[in-house]
Amino acid sequence: MGFSVQAVVASIAYAIRYLGTTLFISVFALVIGVIIGFVAALARFYGVPLLSQVLQVLITLLKGVPIVLILLAMYLLASTQFDIWAKALHISLRFKDFNTIWLAVIGLSIMAFVNASEIFRGAFASIGVGQLDAAKSIGMTNWQTIRRVLLPQAIPVSIPVFGNLLINLIKASALASMVGVVDIFSAATISAQQTYTFLEAYAGVALIYWAVVVCIEKGSGLIEHRMTRHLGRAAQ
Amino acid sequence: MKTHKPRITLLALAAATALLVAGPLAACGSSSSSNDDGVKTITVATGNDGNPFCYMDTNGKLTGYDVAIMNAVGDKLKQYYKFTFMPSDFPTSLTNLASGKAQIAAYEYEVNDQRKAKFTYGTVGTTKWDTLIISDPKNGPVYQSFDELKGKKVYATTATNQAAMAETYLKSHPDAFKLVYGTYTNEQTVQAIASGAVDATLAPQYNLDLFNSQLKAGFKGSDGPVHKSAAYLLFQKNADKTLMDRVNKAMQEIKDDGTMKKLSVQYLGADYVPE
C-alpha cells in the first residue's frame, strides 16, 4: 500500500473550500460566547443576587456535558419541537428549511460561553480589591469602573486564553457533521470516500488545521503585544 | 528571543507529519506471526462501534454478526490459523488493512471499484445490502427511483457506500437531488426524515427494519433496490493465496450448512444472507 501525496493534495483542495464554514461556526460561537460570558462574569463578579447563583449552577452543569451530547440533544429537540414553537410564535420558518449550521453555532456558543465566563472571572479576580475601592472613592460609577479599570486590565491578560478557546472551538467544529453540516473535516472525508484514501484525507485536513491554528497563535500574540505595550509588561 | 519561535513551529509540524505518515506504514506486514505448532496468528480488522455487526458489548467484549462469522471461520481453520481481532471505527478498519496491521478485514464492506483496486474481496457475501430509497409516507409519496427524487433532499452518511453511490449518480445527473451529508445516529436519521428536514435516505432493508422496529418510524422503502450489493470480507491486495482460499472455502461451508443464516437471525433479527 502506498501513501498517495496526490490524494493529500486533492483532499486539501476539496476541504479548503469549506474552511469558511469551519471559521464561521467557530468565530461566530466565540463572539456570542464572549458577549454572554462577559455579562455572566460581571454578574458573578458583582454578586448580583439570584442571577449569580443561577449562573454558577448553570455553568457548573454545562461544564460537565460533552459538546457531542449538546449537539445531539439540540438536533433531536429541534427536529421535534422547532415547528411547534415556530407555529406558536407565528414564524413561517419550518425545520425542513432551517439551516442546521445554526445548531452547530449554538452548540459551540454554549461551549464558548462557559469557557469565556470563566476566563473573564479569572481575569477580574486578578485585579486587586483595592483598585475597586479606589475607583469608588473618586466617585466612579460601576460602569465607569468596568470600562476604565476592569476591562483595560482584564482584556490583555485574557487574549492568549481566548486564542486558545478559538483553537478549541475550531477543533470542536469538526463535530458539526453530527447535525448535518459539512465542515473541512467532513469535506475531507467526503473527498476520500470515492477512493478510500482516508489516511491521506486525515493528513491533509490536519495540515489545514495546523495552518489555521498557527495563524491564530501568531495573531493573538500580536494583539496581546500591541495591547500590553503601553502597560510596560509586553509579552517577550 | 522571538526569532527562534517560527523554526520550532516548523520543526514540530514536520515531525508530526512524519509521524502521521510513517507510523502506520512502518507496521507493514509485521502482524502475522507463526507459532511453533505451525498455527499462524491472523489479525482481523473489524469495528468497535458497529452494533450489531461488530461492537463492544456492555462487558467490553467484542461481539456481533461479523465477529461471530469470523469466529465460525476460525473454528473451521483452527489447525492453520488463530484469529485475533483489531477493533476500530469504520474508516480506520480499512487503513488497518491497507497498512498491513491486519491481514483480513470484516466490517460489512460492499463492493466498489476503488476498494477493488486497493484490496481483494472475499468470494462469499455475508450480508445483503441492496440499497432502497427510504421515505416517510406521511410526508409524501414513497419514492421508487432517483428520477422521482428530483429536487428533493436526500440524506447520506459521510464515507458510506451509499454516499459514494449517490455522488457517482449525481456526476452524470448534476441536478437530480440534493445530497445532505452528516454523521447522524439512527435516531437522528429517523427524526430528519419524519420532520421533513430531508425527504429520503438511501439505506438497505436491514436499516429500514431497524428504523421501523426499534424507532417506530413507519417508513417505507422503494419496491426495488436502486443499487444491488452485498458485504464481503476484504484481504490485502497481495495477500497470501492459501489464506484467502482457505477462508473463502470455510465461508462457503458455513453458508451452505446454514450457520451463517443462523447467525444472521441471532444477531440481525432476520435472514439477510445474500442468495
Short mmCIF file of C-alpha atoms in Angstrom, two decimals:
data_model
loop_
_atom_site.label_atom_id
_atom_site.label_comp_id
_atom_site.label_asym_id
_atom_site.label_seq_id
_atom_site.Cartn_x
_atom_site.Cartn_y
_atom_site.Cartn_z
CA MET A 1 0.00 0.00 0.00
CA GLY A 2 1.30 3.42 -0.86
CA PHE A 3 0.71 6.77 0.68
CA SER A 4 -0.52 8.99 -2.11
CA VAL A 5 0.68 12.56 -1.76
CA GLN A 6 -1.60 13.36 -4.68
CA ALA A 7 -4.60 12.26 -2.60
CA VAL A 8 -3.44 14.53 0.25
CA VAL A 9 -3.31 17.47 -2.14
CA ALA A 10 -6.69 16.56 -3.61
CA SER A 11 -8.30 16.32 -0.19
CA ILE A 12 -6.80 19.68 0.85
CA ALA A 13 -8.06 21.27 -2.36
CA TYR A 14 -11.55 19.89 -1.72
CA ALA A 15 -11.68 20.51 2.03
CA ILE A 16 -10.31 24.06 1.93
CA ARG A 17 -13.50 25.19 0.19
CA TYR A 18 -15.27 24.52 3.49
CA LEU A 19 -12.78 26.48 5.59
CA GLY A 20 -15.27 29.35 5.59
CA THR A 21 -17.90 27.11 7.22
CA THR A 22 -15.47 25.98 9.92
CA LEU A 23 -14.33 29.54 10.64
CA PHE A 24 -17.88 30.91 10.51
CA ILE A 25 -19.09 28.41 13.13
CA SER A 26 -16.08 28.88 15.41
CA VAL A 27 -15.74 32.67 15.20
CA PHE A 28 -19.49 33.27 15.49
CA ALA A 29 -19.61 30.96 18.51
CA LEU A 30 -16.65 32.78 20.04
CA VAL A 31 -18.30 36.19 19.61
CA ILE A 32 -21.60 35.05 21.13
CA GLY A 33 -19.76 33.19 23.88
CA VAL A 34 -17.60 36.21 24.74
CA ILE A 35 -20.56 38.59 24.93
CA ILE A 36 -22.73 36.35 27.09
CA GLY A 37 -19.72 35.12 29.05
CA PHE A 38 -18.67 38.69 29.82
CA VAL A 39 -22.11 39.62 31.14
CA ALA A 40 -22.23 36.40 33.17
CA ALA A 41 -18.77 37.01 34.64
CA LEU A 42 -19.73 40.58 35.59
CA ALA A 43 -22.91 39.35 37.26
CA ARG A 44 -20.91 36.85 39.25
CA PHE A 45 -18.11 39.35 40.00
CA TYR A 46 -20.54 41.86 41.47
CA GLY A 47 -22.54 39.06 43.10
CA VAL A 48 -25.89 40.07 41.57
CA PRO A 49 -28.38 38.27 43.81
CA LEU A 50 -30.13 35.22 42.34
CA LEU A 51 -28.59 35.72 38.87
CA SER A 52 -25.06 34.94 40.06
CA GLN A 53 -26.24 31.78 41.85
CA VAL A 54 -28.26 30.63 38.84
CA LEU A 55 -25.27 31.27 36.58
CA GLN A 56 -22.96 29.37 38.88
CA VAL A 57 -25.20 26.28 38.78
CA LEU A 58 -25.74 26.61 35.03
CA ILE A 59 -22.03 26.95 34.26
CA THR A 60 -21.12 24.03 36.52
CA LEU A 61 -23.78 21.90 34.80
CA LEU A 62 -22.77 22.86 31.26
CA LYS A 63 -19.07 22.42 32.04
CA GLY A 64 -19.72 18.75 32.73
CA VAL A 65 -21.56 18.00 29.49
CA PRO A 66 -19.60 16.92 26.40
CA ILE A 67 -20.23 19.05 23.32
CA VAL A 68 -21.23 15.89 21.42
CA LEU A 69 -24.15 15.44 23.77
CA ILE A 70 -25.22 19.08 23.45
CA LEU A 71 -25.23 18.84 19.64
CA LEU A 72 -27.12 15.55 19.61
CA ALA A 73 -29.70 16.76 22.12
CA MET A 74 -30.17 20.02 20.20
CA TYR A 75 -30.75 18.21 16.93
CA LEU A 76 -33.31 15.83 18.40
CA LEU A 77 -35.05 18.65 20.26
CA ALA A 78 -35.05 20.95 17.25
CA SER A 79 -36.36 18.28 14.88
CA THR A 80 -39.32 17.51 17.15
CA GLN A 81 -40.03 20.93 18.74
CA PHE A 82 -38.96 23.54 16.18
CA ASP A 83 -42.15 23.52 14.11
CA ILE A 84 -44.40 23.58 17.18
CA TRP A 85 -42.64 26.68 18.56
CA ALA A 86 -42.37 28.35 15.18
CA LYS A 87 -46.15 27.97 14.74
CA ALA A 88 -46.85 29.30 18.24
CA LEU A 89 -44.63 32.33 17.61
CA HIS A 90 -46.12 32.86 14.12
CA ILE A 91 -42.77 32.41 12.40
CA SER A 92 -43.08 31.00 8.92
CA LEU A 93 -39.74 29.18 9.06
CA ARG A 94 -40.02 25.39 9.42
CA PHE A 95 -37.39 22.88 10.47
CA LYS A 96 -37.15 21.47 6.95
CA ASP A 97 -35.97 24.87 5.69
CA PHE A 98 -33.87 25.66 8.75
CA ASN A 99 -30.12 25.69 8.15
CA THR A 100 -28.70 23.33 10.76
CA ILE A 101 -25.42 25.27 10.77
CA TRP A 102 -27.13 27.41 13.43
CA LEU A 103 -27.45 24.34 15.65
CA ALA A 104 -23.68 23.93 15.40
CA VAL A 105 -23.20 27.65 16.14
CA ILE A 106 -25.48 27.49 19.19
CA GLY A 107 -23.85 24.28 20.42
CA LEU A 108 -20.35 25.72 20.19
CA SER A 109 -21.56 29.06 21.63
CA ILE A 110 -22.60 27.19 24.76
CA MET A 111 -19.09 25.77 24.99
CA ALA A 112 -17.60 29.22 24.32
CA PHE A 113 -19.89 30.92 26.85
CA VAL A 114 -18.92 28.56 29.68
CA ASN A 115 -15.22 28.98 28.94
CA ALA A 116 -15.37 32.75 28.34
CA SER A 117 -17.24 33.44 31.55
CA GLU A 118 -14.60 31.51 33.50
CA ILE A 119 -11.78 33.30 31.65
CA PHE A 120 -13.27 36.74 32.48
CA ARG A 121 -13.95 35.70 36.06
CA GLY A 122 -10.29 34.71 36.45
CA ALA A 123 -9.12 37.94 34.83
CA PHE A 124 -11.39 40.07 37.08
CA ALA A 125 -10.21 38.18 40.12
CA SER A 126 -6.62 39.11 39.29
CA ILE A 127 -7.50 42.78 39.81
CA GLY A 128 -6.99 43.84 43.42
CA VAL A 129 -9.99 44.84 45.52
CA GLY A 130 -8.03 47.98 46.42
CA GLN A 131 -8.41 49.28 42.88
CA LEU A 132 -12.20 48.93 43.06
CA ASP A 133 -12.25 50.77 46.37
CA ALA A 134 -10.02 53.46 44.90
CA ALA A 135 -12.35 53.83 41.91
CA LYS A 136 -15.33 54.15 44.22
CA SER A 137 -13.52 56.71 46.39
CA ILE A 138 -13.03 59.07 43.47
CA GLY A 139 -16.71 58.77 42.62
CA MET A 140 -16.64 56.43 39.62
CA THR A 141 -19.89 54.67 38.82
CA ASN A 142 -19.92 50.87 38.41
CA TRP A 143 -19.99 51.22 34.64
CA GLN A 144 -17.03 53.63 34.69
CA THR A 145 -15.10 51.21 36.89
CA ILE A 146 -15.81 48.36 34.46
CA ARG A 147 -14.82 50.44 31.46
CA ARG A 148 -11.77 52.21 32.87
CA VAL A 149 -10.39 49.81 35.47
CA LEU A 150 -11.59 46.25 34.90
CA LEU A 151 -11.59 45.93 31.10
CA PRO A 152 -8.23 47.58 30.30
CA GLN A 153 -6.54 45.13 32.64
CA ALA A 154 -8.70 42.06 32.08
CA ILE A 155 -8.70 42.03 28.27
CA PRO A 156 -4.94 41.95 27.64
CA VAL A 157 -4.34 39.11 30.11
CA SER A 158 -7.16 37.07 28.65
CA ILE A 159 -6.24 37.47 24.94
CA PRO A 160 -3.98 34.40 24.78
CA VAL A 161 -6.58 32.33 26.60
CA PHE A 162 -9.22 33.44 24.10
CA GLY A 163 -6.82 32.48 21.32
CA ASN A 164 -6.75 29.00 22.85
CA LEU A 165 -10.52 28.98 23.15
CA LEU A 166 -10.86 29.83 19.46
CA ILE A 167 -8.49 26.98 18.63
CA ASN A 168 -10.57 24.60 20.74
CA LEU A 169 -13.74 25.81 19.02
CA ILE A 170 -12.21 25.22 15.59
CA LYS A 171 -11.33 21.69 16.58
CA ALA A 172 -14.74 21.13 18.13
CA SER A 173 -16.40 22.35 14.92
CA ALA A 174 -15.37 19.02 13.36
CA LEU A 175 -18.38 17.66 15.26
CA ALA A 176 -20.73 19.80 13.16
CA SER A 177 -21.25 16.84 10.83
CA MET A 178 -23.37 15.38 13.65
CA VAL A 179 -26.03 17.94 12.82
CA GLY A 180 -25.55 17.64 9.07
CA VAL A 181 -23.08 20.46 8.42
CA VAL A 182 -20.18 19.89 6.04
CA ASP A 183 -17.05 21.46 7.56
CA ILE A 184 -13.43 20.93 6.50
CA PHE A 185 -13.18 17.65 8.39
CA SER A 186 -16.23 16.01 6.88
CA ALA A 187 -15.36 17.53 3.49
CA ALA A 188 -12.00 15.76 3.66
CA THR A 189 -13.79 12.51 4.50
CA ILE A 190 -16.17 13.05 1.58
CA SER A 191 -13.24 13.65 -0.78
CA ALA A 192 -11.79 10.29 0.33
CA GLN A 193 -14.94 8.19 0.16
CA GLN A 194 -14.68 7.65 -3.59
CA THR A 195 -11.08 6.48 -3.43
CA TYR A 196 -10.82 5.19 0.15
CA THR A 197 -7.77 7.33 0.77
CA PHE A 198 -8.87 8.17 4.30
CA LEU A 199 -5.37 8.29 5.77
CA GLU A 200 -4.37 10.84 3.14
CA ALA A 201 -7.52 12.87 3.77
CA TYR A 202 -6.85 12.97 7.51
CA ALA A 203 -3.25 14.05 6.90
CA GLY A 204 -4.49 16.74 4.52
CA VAL A 205 -7.10 18.12 6.87
CA ALA A 206 -4.56 18.05 9.74
CA LEU A 207 -2.32 20.34 7.68
CA ILE A 208 -5.22 22.77 7.20
CA TYR A 209 -5.99 22.74 10.93
CA TRP A 210 -2.33 23.31 11.74
CA ALA A 211 -2.05 26.23 9.35
CA VAL A 212 -5.17 27.84 10.83
CA VAL A 213 -4.04 27.26 14.41
CA VAL A 214 -0.57 28.69 13.74
CA CYS A 215 -2.21 31.83 12.27
CA ILE A 216 -4.44 32.22 15.33
CA GLU A 217 -1.49 31.75 17.71
CA LYS A 218 0.56 34.33 15.86
CA GLY A 219 -2.43 36.68 15.57
CA SER A 220 -3.34 36.53 19.23
CA GLY A 221 0.34 37.00 20.14
CA LEU A 222 0.45 40.17 18.02
CA ILE A 223 -2.77 41.54 19.51
CA GLU A 224 -1.55 40.79 23.01
CA HIS A 225 1.77 42.50 22.28
CA ARG A 226 0.04 45.63 21.00
CA MET A 227 -2.40 45.79 23.88
CA THR A 228 0.18 45.29 26.60
CA ARG A 229 2.89 47.55 25.13
CA HIS A 230 1.70 50.64 26.97
CA LEU A 231 1.38 48.71 30.23
CA GLY A 232 5.13 48.19 30.25
CA ARG A 233 4.75 44.43 30.59
CA ALA A 234 4.63 43.41 26.98
CA ALA A 235 4.91 39.75 26.14
CA GLN A 236 8.53 38.75 25.41
CA MET B 1 14.10 36.00 21.82
CA LYS B 2 11.27 35.79 19.38
CA THR B 3 13.25 34.80 16.33
CA HIS B 4 13.65 31.09 17.06
CA LYS B 5 9.94 30.53 17.50
CA PRO B 6 8.87 30.02 13.86
CA ARG B 7 11.62 27.46 13.37
CA ILE B 8 10.36 25.43 16.33
CA THR B 9 6.83 25.58 14.96
CA LEU B 10 8.00 24.37 11.56
CA LEU B 11 10.08 21.60 13.10
CA ALA B 12 7.17 20.44 15.19
CA LEU B 13 4.94 20.46 12.11
CA ALA B 14 7.44 18.44 10.12
CA ALA B 15 7.95 15.92 12.93
CA ALA B 16 4.24 15.47 13.45
CA THR B 17 3.61 14.99 9.72
CA ALA B 18 6.41 12.43 9.52
CA LEU B 19 4.92 10.54 12.47
CA LEU B 20 1.46 10.60 10.99
CA VAL B 21 2.61 9.37 7.60
CA ALA B 22 5.27 6.90 8.63
CA GLY B 23 3.65 5.44 11.74
CA PRO B 24 1.04 3.18 10.11
CA LEU B 25 3.33 2.30 7.18
CA ALA B 26 6.14 1.13 9.40
CA ALA B 27 3.90 -1.64 10.65
CA CYS B 28 3.54 -3.18 7.17
CA GLY B 29 3.23 -6.95 7.25
CA SER B 30 4.53 -7.21 10.76
CA SER B 31 1.49 -8.57 12.50
CA SER B 32 1.08 -12.08 11.14
CA SER B 33 3.26 -14.43 13.11
CA SER B 34 3.76 -18.13 13.22
CA ASN B 35 3.82 -20.27 16.37
CA ASP B 36 5.91 -23.42 16.93
CA ASP B 37 2.95 -25.71 16.16
CA GLY B 38 2.51 -24.11 12.74
CA VAL B 39 -0.63 -22.20 13.71
CA LYS B 40 -0.38 -18.72 12.25
CA THR B 41 -1.88 -15.75 14.05
CA ILE B 42 -4.03 -13.71 11.70
CA THR B 43 -5.22 -10.24 12.66
CA VAL B 44 -8.76 -9.37 11.60
CA ALA B 45 -9.60 -5.67 11.41
CA THR B 46 -13.20 -5.04 12.46
CA GLY B 47 -15.38 -2.40 14.09
CA ASN B 48 -15.89 -1.44 17.72
CA ASP B 49 -18.98 0.71 17.22
CA GLY B 50 -20.91 -1.17 14.53
CA ASN B 51 -23.76 -2.69 16.54
CA PRO B 52 -24.97 -5.35 15.67
CA PHE B 53 -22.16 -6.26 13.25
CA CYS B 54 -19.06 -5.69 15.33
CA TYR B 55 -19.12 -3.83 18.61
CA MET B 56 -18.13 -3.93 22.25
CA ASP B 57 -20.88 -5.30 24.50
CA THR B 58 -21.54 -3.92 27.99
CA ASN B 59 -18.67 -6.06 29.36
CA GLY B 60 -16.23 -4.62 26.82
CA LYS B 61 -16.21 -7.90 24.87
CA LEU B 62 -16.12 -7.76 21.09
CA THR B 63 -19.24 -9.30 19.59
CA GLY B 64 -21.66 -9.03 16.66
CA TYR B 65 -22.53 -10.76 13.39
CA ASP B 66 -19.20 -10.17 11.60
CA VAL B 67 -17.24 -11.23 14.68
CA ALA B 68 -19.37 -14.38 15.04
CA ILE B 69 -18.81 -15.26 11.37
CA MET B 70 -15.07 -14.81 11.70
CA ASN B 71 -15.12 -16.97 14.84
CA ALA B 72 -17.04 -19.68 12.94
CA VAL B 73 -14.49 -19.47 10.11
CA GLY B 74 -11.68 -19.54 12.67
CA ASP B 75 -13.15 -22.72 14.17
CA LYS B 76 -13.04 -24.41 10.77
CA LEU B 77 -9.42 -23.36 10.22
CA LYS B 78 -8.08 -23.79 13.72
CA GLN B 79 -5.40 -26.25 12.64
CA TYR B 80 -3.87 -23.50 10.47
CA TYR B 81 -4.80 -20.13 11.93
CA LYS B 82 -5.67 -18.33 15.11
CA PHE B 83 -7.75 -15.19 14.52
CA THR B 84 -7.29 -12.16 16.72
CA PHE B 85 -9.40 -9.03 16.29
CA MET B 86 -8.33 -5.44 15.90
CA PRO B 87 -11.42 -3.28 16.52
CA SER B 88 -11.64 0.34 15.39
CA ASP B 89 -14.07 2.72 13.70
CA PHE B 90 -15.08 2.09 10.08
CA PRO B 91 -12.54 4.18 8.10
CA THR B 92 -9.72 3.07 10.41
CA SER B 93 -10.54 -0.61 9.82
CA LEU B 94 -9.71 -0.01 6.14
CA THR B 95 -6.46 1.81 6.93
CA ASN B 96 -5.51 -1.00 9.34
CA LEU B 97 -5.88 -3.49 6.49
CA ALA B 98 -4.16 -1.26 3.94
CA SER B 99 -1.21 -0.61 6.23
CA GLY B 100 -0.71 -4.30 7.00
CA LYS B 101 -1.67 -4.11 10.66
CA ALA B 102 -4.34 -6.67 9.77
CA GLN B 103 -4.49 -9.39 7.11
CA ILE B 104 -8.28 -9.63 6.86
CA ALA B 105 -10.95 -7.02 7.46
CA ALA B 106 -14.54 -7.89 8.37
CA TYR B 107 -16.84 -4.87 8.72
CA GLU B 108 -19.63 -5.11 6.16
CA TYR B 109 -17.61 -3.98 3.15
CA GLU B 110 -19.62 -3.55 0.00
CA VAL B 111 -18.05 -3.82 -3.46
CA ASN B 112 -16.89 -0.77 -5.36
CA ASP B 113 -14.20 -0.09 -7.94
CA GLN B 114 -11.99 1.93 -5.66
CA ARG B 115 -11.87 -0.74 -2.99
CA LYS B 116 -11.43 -3.39 -5.70
CA ALA B 117 -8.32 -1.57 -6.87
CA LYS B 118 -6.90 -1.46 -3.37
CA PHE B 119 -7.95 -4.77 -1.82
CA THR B 120 -9.03 -8.29 -2.73
CA TYR B 121 -12.61 -9.20 -1.90
CA GLY B 122 -13.70 -12.46 -0.32
CA THR B 123 -15.86 -14.61 -2.60
CA VAL B 124 -18.75 -15.28 -0.21
CA GLY B 125 -21.13 -12.49 0.73
CA THR B 126 -22.18 -12.18 4.37
CA THR B 127 -24.98 -9.63 4.25
CA LYS B 128 -27.42 -8.30 1.69
CA TRP B 129 -27.00 -4.54 1.25
CA ASP B 130 -29.32 -3.76 -1.65
CA THR B 131 -29.92 -0.03 -1.33
CA LEU B 132 -33.51 1.20 -1.14
CA ILE B 133 -34.86 4.75 -1.16
CA ILE B 134 -36.42 5.16 2.26
CA SER B 135 -39.03 7.81 2.94
CA ASP B 136 -41.92 8.64 5.26
CA PRO B 137 -45.30 8.02 3.57
CA LYS B 138 -46.80 10.65 5.93
CA ASN B 139 -44.72 13.37 4.25
CA GLY B 140 -45.25 12.47 0.62
CA PRO B 141 -45.02 9.68 -1.92
CA VAL B 142 -42.88 6.58 -1.46
CA TYR B 143 -40.07 7.34 -3.89
CA GLN B 144 -39.30 4.49 -6.28
CA SER B 145 -36.36 5.80 -8.29
CA PHE B 146 -33.76 8.55 -8.41
CA ASP B 147 -35.86 10.26 -11.12
CA GLU B 148 -38.69 10.77 -8.64
CA LEU B 149 -36.26 12.38 -6.18
CA LYS B 150 -35.55 15.34 -8.49
CA GLY B 151 -35.15 18.49 -6.39
CA LYS B 152 -35.56 16.58 -3.11
CA LYS B 153 -33.15 16.44 -0.19
CA VAL B 154 -31.55 13.04 0.37
CA TYR B 155 -29.53 12.24 3.46
CA ALA B 156 -26.38 10.09 3.26
CA THR B 157 -23.82 9.35 5.94
CA THR B 158 -20.33 10.60 5.09
CA ALA B 159 -17.91 7.91 3.88
CA THR B 160 -20.53 5.21 3.29
CA ASN B 161 -21.05 3.30 0.07
CA GLN B 162 -24.50 4.90 -0.27
CA ALA B 163 -22.85 8.34 -0.27
CA ALA B 164 -20.27 7.25 -2.84
CA MET B 165 -23.01 5.72 -4.99
CA ALA B 166 -25.17 8.87 -4.79
CA GLU B 167 -22.16 11.05 -5.71
CA THR B 168 -21.47 8.85 -8.72
CA TYR B 169 -25.10 9.19 -9.83
CA LEU B 170 -25.01 12.98 -9.32
CA LYS B 171 -21.91 13.25 -11.50
CA SER B 172 -23.93 12.10 -14.51
CA HIS B 173 -27.17 13.77 -13.33
CA PRO B 174 -25.96 17.04 -11.76
CA ASP B 175 -29.36 18.42 -10.77
CA ALA B 176 -31.17 15.25 -9.79
CA PHE B 177 -31.40 15.63 -5.98
CA LYS B 178 -29.62 17.49 -3.21
CA LEU B 179 -27.33 15.30 -1.14
CA VAL B 180 -27.28 16.19 2.57
CA TYR B 181 -24.18 14.90 4.33
CA GLY B 182 -23.85 14.16 8.01
CA THR B 183 -22.90 11.58 10.58
CA TYR B 184 -26.37 11.16 12.05
CA THR B 185 -27.25 8.48 14.56
CA ASN B 186 -30.16 6.19 13.58
CA GLU B 187 -32.45 8.25 15.78
CA GLN B 188 -31.36 11.48 14.09
CA THR B 189 -31.87 9.95 10.65
CA VAL B 190 -35.41 8.96 11.59
CA GLN B 191 -36.08 12.45 13.02
CA ALA B 192 -34.63 14.11 9.92
CA ILE B 193 -36.99 12.18 7.63
CA ALA B 194 -40.03 12.34 9.92
CA SER B 195 -39.67 16.11 10.39
CA GLY B 196 -39.23 16.65 6.65
CA ALA B 197 -35.73 18.11 7.11
CA VAL B 198 -34.77 15.63 4.40
CA ASP B 199 -37.15 13.82 2.04
CA ALA B 200 -35.46 10.45 1.94
CA THR B 201 -32.36 8.48 2.73
CA LEU B 202 -30.55 5.65 0.98
CA ALA B 203 -30.23 2.53 3.08
CA PRO B 204 -30.70 -1.23 2.90
CA GLN B 205 -33.69 -3.26 4.05
CA TYR B 206 -31.84 -4.01 7.28
CA ASN B 207 -31.79 -0.33 8.27
CA LEU B 208 -35.41 0.15 7.25
CA ASP B 209 -36.42 -2.75 9.52
CA LEU B 210 -34.37 -1.22 12.32
CA PHE B 211 -35.96 2.23 11.87
CA ASN B 212 -39.42 0.70 11.96
CA SER B 213 -38.96 -1.86 14.73
CA GLN B 214 -36.64 -0.03 17.14
CA LEU B 215 -37.64 3.58 16.49
CA LYS B 216 -41.28 3.07 15.41
CA ALA B 217 -40.69 5.15 12.31
CA GLY B 218 -43.38 3.79 9.96
CA PHE B 219 -41.14 4.37 6.93
CA LYS B 220 -41.43 2.68 3.55
CA GLY B 221 -38.72 1.60 1.15
CA SER B 222 -38.81 1.61 -2.65
CA ASP B 223 -40.16 -1.67 -4.04
CA GLY B 224 -36.95 -2.49 -5.84
CA PRO B 225 -33.36 -1.63 -4.99
CA VAL B 226 -31.66 1.36 -6.65
CA HIS B 227 -28.40 -0.46 -6.19
CA LYS B 228 -27.69 -4.16 -5.67
CA SER B 229 -24.95 -5.00 -3.26
CA ALA B 230 -23.69 -7.38 -0.61
CA ALA B 231 -20.98 -7.21 2.01
CA TYR B 232 -17.82 -9.27 1.77
CA LEU B 233 -14.59 -9.77 3.65
CA LEU B 234 -11.55 -7.86 2.46
CA PHE B 235 -8.00 -9.16 2.11
CA GLN B 236 -4.86 -7.20 1.37
CA LYS B 237 -4.21 -6.77 -2.35
CA ASN B 238 -1.23 -9.13 -2.36
CA ALA B 239 -2.50 -11.39 0.42
CA ASP B 240 -1.27 -14.96 0.96
CA LYS B 241 -3.24 -17.01 -1.57
CA THR B 242 -3.53 -20.07 0.68
CA LEU B 243 -5.03 -17.92 3.41
CA MET B 244 -7.58 -16.44 1.00
CA ASP B 245 -8.53 -19.84 -0.43
CA ARG B 246 -8.95 -21.43 2.97
CA VAL B 247 -11.00 -18.55 4.36
CA ASN B 248 -13.22 -18.38 1.25
CA LYS B 249 -13.80 -22.15 1.37
CA ALA B 250 -14.65 -22.05 5.08
CA MET B 251 -17.05 -19.16 4.42
CA GLN B 252 -18.82 -21.16 1.71
CA GLU B 253 -19.08 -24.09 4.13
CA ILE B 254 -20.70 -22.07 6.92
CA LYS B 255 -23.04 -20.54 4.36
CA ASP B 256 -24.03 -23.94 2.94
CA ASP B 257 -24.55 -25.63 6.30
CA GLY B 258 -26.86 -22.83 7.47
CA THR B 259 -24.51 -21.44 10.16
CA MET B 260 -24.47 -18.03 8.50
CA LYS B 261 -28.25 -17.86 8.31
CA LYS B 262 -28.49 -18.89 11.97
CA LEU B 263 -26.04 -16.14 12.97
CA SER B 264 -27.93 -13.59 10.85
CA VAL B 265 -31.18 -14.40 12.65
CA GLN B 266 -29.40 -14.40 16.01
CA TYR B 267 -27.59 -11.07 15.59
CA LEU B 268 -29.58 -9.17 12.96
CA GLY B 269 -33.09 -10.44 13.72
CA ALA B 270 -33.77 -11.90 10.25
CA ASP B 271 -32.08 -13.70 7.38
CA TYR B 272 -30.03 -11.16 5.43
CA VAL B 273 -27.64 -13.69 3.88
CA PRO B 274 -27.36 -12.98 0.13
CA GLU B 275 -28.57 -15.71 -2.27
#
